[in-house]
Amino acid sequence: SDLGGQDDCGVCGGDNSTCTDCAGILNGNTPFDSYGLCGGDGSSAANVFFSEAGEGSSSNKYWEIYNASDAAVDLSYYSLSSCGNGCATEGVWEYPDKTLEGTVAAGETHVFCDSGVTADLLAKCDVLNHYLYFGNGDDAFGLIDVNGTTLDIFGDMGDDPGSGWDVCGESAATANHSLVRKSSVATGNTDW
């Protein structure tokens, strides 16, 4: 009924304890805990991390975040922090806390793209952002939880590496390449 008396799950007289539908929004709310994990108890961050990064020509840049948790995650509880051309002060983000958006199901990815990507890349994007900084190969990025803990990092929070960081023997591989994490990776890595 529209007369009120429903909890956030839409149950008349309920106490929110029956919320299980994180794929849909019920009465404008979803049953996410304080870390954005569907049905979580708020004791720890969801297991989300960068699974792919693309730094191509012009605006053809994107970040893919993978949800390795066993439930949906509301990414608005997480943010992207960055340093351009290395960090001015080692270990300190120059551009902290750019809040993410969207919900990613368990075992799925969510792709954030620069707003100027080409049509073939656009088809793979979940979110177009002009306010997220996507970098130029020599920028450090961190995936941060609501308590300010870095869950995953791309690059180093130190000096400018030049045109990019070396990866697997490829010089400056973070510039003008797409990097894909191995399928065996199960969590983020805060030690680049």
CSV table of C-alpha atoms in Angstrom, one decimal:
chain,number,residue,atom,x,y,z
A,1,SER,CA,0.0,0.0,0.0
A,2,ASP,CA,1.0,3.6,-0.4
A,3,LEU,CA,-0.2,4.5,3.0
A,4,GLY,CA,3.3,4.0,4.7
A,5,GLY,CA,4.4,1.6,7.3
A,6,GLN,CA,6.9,-0.2,4.9
A,7,ASP,CA,10.6,-0.7,5.7
A,8,ASP,CA,13.3,0.0,3.1
A,9,CYS,CA,12.7,-3.5,1.6
A,10,GLY,CA,9.0,-2.7,0.9
A,11,VAL,CA,7.7,-5.0,3.7
A,12,CYS,CA,4.7,-3.7,5.5
A,13,GLY,CA,5.7,-3.4,9.2
A,14,GLY,CA,9.1,-4.8,8.4
A,15,ASP,CA,12.4,-4.1,10.1
A,16,ASN,CA,14.7,-4.2,7.0
A,17,SER,CA,15.9,-7.7,8.0
A,18,THR,CA,14.4,-9.3,4.9
A,19,CYS,CA,16.2,-7.2,2.3
A,20,THR,CA,17.8,-9.5,-0.2
A,21,ASP,CA,17.2,-7.9,-3.5
A,22,CYS,CA,20.3,-5.8,-4.3
A,23,ALA,CA,19.8,-6.0,-8.0
A,24,GLY,CA,16.7,-3.7,-7.7
A,25,ILE,CA,16.1,-0.6,-5.7
A,26,LEU,CA,13.2,-1.0,-3.3
A,27,ASN,CA,11.4,2.2,-2.3
A,28,GLY,CA,14.5,4.1,-3.3
A,29,ASN,CA,16.8,2.1,-1.0
A,30,THR,CA,18.9,-1.0,-1.2
A,31,PRO,CA,20.1,-3.3,1.6
A,32,PHE,CA,23.8,-2.4,1.4
A,33,ASP,CA,26.0,-2.3,4.5
A,34,SER,CA,28.4,0.6,5.4
A,35,TYR,CA,30.9,-0.7,2.8
A,36,GLY,CA,28.3,-1.0,0.0
A,37,LEU,CA,28.1,-4.8,0.2
A,38,CYS,CA,24.7,-6.3,-0.4
A,39,GLY,CA,23.6,-8.1,2.8
A,40,GLY,CA,27.0,-7.5,4.4
A,41,ASP,CA,27.5,-6.9,8.1
A,42,GLY,CA,29.7,-3.8,7.8
A,43,SER,CA,32.8,-5.5,9.1
A,44,SER,CA,35.0,-5.2,6.0
A,45,ALA,CA,35.2,-3.7,2.6
A,46,ALA,CA,33.9,-5.6,-0.4
A,47,ASN,CA,36.6,-7.5,-2.4
A,48,VAL,CA,36.7,-5.1,-5.4
A,49,PHE,CA,39.8,-4.3,-7.5
A,50,PHE,CA,41.1,-3.1,-10.8
A,51,SER,CA,40.9,-5.9,-13.3
A,52,GLU,CA,41.8,-4.0,-16.5
A,53,ALA,CA,43.1,-0.6,-17.4
A,54,GLY,CA,43.4,1.0,-20.8
A,55,GLU,CA,45.4,4.0,-21.7
A,56,GLY,CA,45.1,4.7,-25.4
A,57,SER,CA,45.4,7.6,-27.7
A,58,SER,CA,43.4,10.8,-27.1
A,59,SER,CA,40.5,10.0,-24.7
A,60,ASN,CA,40.5,6.3,-25.2
A,61,LYS,CA,41.0,5.5,-21.6
A,62,TYR,CA,39.1,3.3,-19.1
A,63,TRP,CA,39.2,1.5,-15.8
A,64,GLU,CA,37.5,-1.9,-15.2
A,65,ILE,CA,36.6,-2.8,-11.6
A,66,TYR,CA,35.9,-6.4,-10.8
A,67,ASN,CA,33.7,-7.5,-7.9
A,68,ALA,CA,35.2,-10.7,-6.4
A,69,SER,CA,32.7,-10.6,-3.5
A,70,ASP,CA,29.9,-13.1,-3.3
A,71,ALA,CA,27.2,-10.3,-3.4
A,72,ALA,CA,26.5,-7.1,-5.3
A,73,VAL,CA,28.5,-4.0,-4.4
A,74,ASP,CA,27.4,-0.3,-4.6
A,75,LEU,CA,30.5,1.5,-5.9
A,76,SER,CA,29.3,4.8,-4.5
A,77,TYR,CA,30.9,3.6,-1.3
A,78,TYR,CA,34.3,3.6,-3.0
A,79,SER,CA,36.4,6.2,-4.7
A,80,LEU,CA,39.3,6.7,-7.1
A,81,SER,CA,42.3,8.7,-6.0
A,82,SER,CA,45.2,9.7,-8.2
A,83,CYS,CA,48.5,11.5,-8.7
A,84,GLY,CA,49.4,13.1,-12.1
A,85,ASN,CA,52.9,12.5,-13.4
A,86,GLY,CA,54.0,10.9,-10.2
A,87,CYS,CA,53.0,12.2,-6.7
A,88,ALA,CA,54.3,15.7,-5.7
A,89,THR,CA,54.6,14.3,-2.1
A,90,GLU,CA,55.5,10.6,-1.9
A,91,GLY,CA,52.6,8.6,-0.5
A,92,VAL,CA,50.1,11.4,-0.7
A,93,TRP,CA,47.3,11.4,-3.3
A,94,GLU,CA,47.1,14.7,-5.2
A,95,TYR,CA,43.5,14.2,-6.3
A,96,PRO,CA,41.8,12.1,-3.6
A,97,ASP,CA,38.3,10.7,-3.2
A,98,LYS,CA,36.6,10.9,-6.6
A,99,THR,CA,33.4,9.0,-5.8
A,100,LEU,CA,32.5,6.2,-8.1
A,101,GLU,CA,29.0,5.3,-9.2
A,102,GLY,CA,27.0,2.2,-10.2
A,103,THR,CA,26.3,-1.2,-8.8
A,104,VAL,CA,28.3,-4.3,-9.8
A,105,ALA,CA,27.0,-7.8,-9.4
A,106,ALA,CA,29.0,-10.6,-7.8
A,107,GLY,CA,31.6,-11.9,-10.2
A,108,GLU,CA,31.0,-9.1,-12.7
A,109,THR,CA,32.9,-6.0,-13.9
A,110,HIS,CA,32.0,-2.3,-14.1
A,111,VAL,CA,33.8,-0.2,-16.7
A,112,PHE,CA,34.4,3.5,-16.3
A,113,CYS,CA,35.4,5.3,-19.5
A,114,ASP,CA,36.6,8.7,-20.4
A,115,SER,CA,33.6,10.6,-21.9
A,116,GLY,CA,35.5,11.0,-25.3
A,117,VAL,CA,36.1,7.3,-26.1
A,118,THR,CA,35.6,6.0,-29.6
A,119,ALA,CA,32.4,4.1,-30.5
A,120,ASP,CA,33.9,0.6,-30.3
A,121,LEU,CA,35.1,1.2,-26.7
A,122,LEU,CA,31.8,3.0,-25.8
A,123,ALA,CA,29.9,-0.2,-26.3
A,124,LYS,CA,31.8,-1.7,-23.4
A,125,CYS,CA,31.4,1.2,-20.9
A,126,ASP,CA,29.0,1.1,-18.0
A,127,VAL,CA,29.7,4.7,-16.9
A,128,LEU,CA,31.1,7.7,-18.9
A,129,ASN,CA,32.9,10.2,-16.7
A,130,HIS,CA,34.4,13.5,-17.5
A,131,TYR,CA,35.3,14.2,-13.9
A,132,LEU,CA,37.4,11.1,-13.2
A,133,TYR,CA,41.0,11.4,-14.3
A,134,PHE,CA,42.1,8.6,-16.5
A,135,GLY,CA,45.8,9.4,-16.8
A,136,ASN,CA,48.5,9.3,-19.4
A,137,GLY,CA,50.5,6.2,-18.5
A,138,ASP,CA,52.6,7.9,-15.7
A,139,ASP,CA,49.9,8.6,-13.2
A,140,ALA,CA,49.2,6.6,-10.1
A,141,PHE,CA,45.7,5.5,-9.2
A,142,GLY,CA,44.2,3.9,-6.1
A,143,LEU,CA,40.8,2.3,-5.4
A,144,ILE,CA,39.8,3.5,-1.9
A,145,ASP,CA,37.1,2.3,0.5
A,146,VAL,CA,34.9,4.6,2.7
A,147,ASN,CA,37.4,4.6,5.5
A,148,GLY,CA,40.2,5.8,3.3
A,149,THR,CA,41.9,2.4,3.0
A,150,THR,CA,43.6,1.7,-0.3
A,151,LEU,CA,42.3,-1.6,-1.7
A,152,ASP,CA,44.2,-1.6,-4.9
A,153,ILE,CA,46.8,0.5,-6.6
A,154,PHE,CA,48.0,1.1,-10.2
A,155,GLY,CA,51.4,2.7,-10.4
A,156,ASP,CA,53.6,4.1,-7.7
A,157,MET,CA,52.9,7.0,-5.3
A,158,GLY,CA,56.5,8.3,-5.8
A,159,ASP,CA,58.4,10.1,-8.5
A,160,ASP,CA,57.3,10.5,-12.1
A,161,PRO,CA,58.4,7.3,-14.0
A,162,GLY,CA,58.7,9.1,-17.3
A,163,SER,CA,56.2,8.1,-19.9
A,164,GLY,CA,55.0,5.0,-17.9
A,165,TRP,CA,55.8,2.1,-15.6
A,166,ASP,CA,57.4,-1.1,-16.9
A,167,VAL,CA,55.3,-4.2,-16.7
A,168,CYS,CA,56.5,-7.8,-17.3
A,169,GLY,CA,59.6,-6.6,-19.2
A,170,GLU,CA,57.7,-4.2,-21.4
A,171,SER,CA,59.1,-0.6,-21.1
A,172,ALA,CA,56.5,2.0,-20.2
A,173,ALA,CA,53.7,-0.6,-20.6
A,174,THR,CA,51.2,1.6,-18.7
A,175,ALA,CA,51.2,4.1,-21.6
A,176,ASN,CA,49.3,3.3,-24.8
A,177,HIS,CA,48.4,-0.2,-23.8
A,178,SER,CA,45.6,-2.1,-22.1
A,179,LEU,CA,46.6,-4.1,-19.1
A,180,VAL,CA,44.5,-7.1,-18.0
A,181,ARG,CA,45.0,-8.8,-14.7
A,182,LYS,CA,45.5,-12.6,-14.7
A,183,SER,CA,42.4,-14.6,-13.9
A,184,SER,CA,44.3,-16.1,-10.9
A,185,VAL,CA,44.3,-12.7,-9.1
A,186,ALA,CA,41.7,-12.8,-6.3
A,187,THR,CA,42.3,-9.5,-4.5
A,188,GLY,CA,43.8,-6.0,-5.0
A,189,ASN,CA,47.5,-5.3,-4.5
A,190,THR,CA,48.6,-2.2,-2.7
A,191,ASP,CA,52.3,-2.9,-3.4
A,192,TRP,CA,52.7,-2.0,-7.1
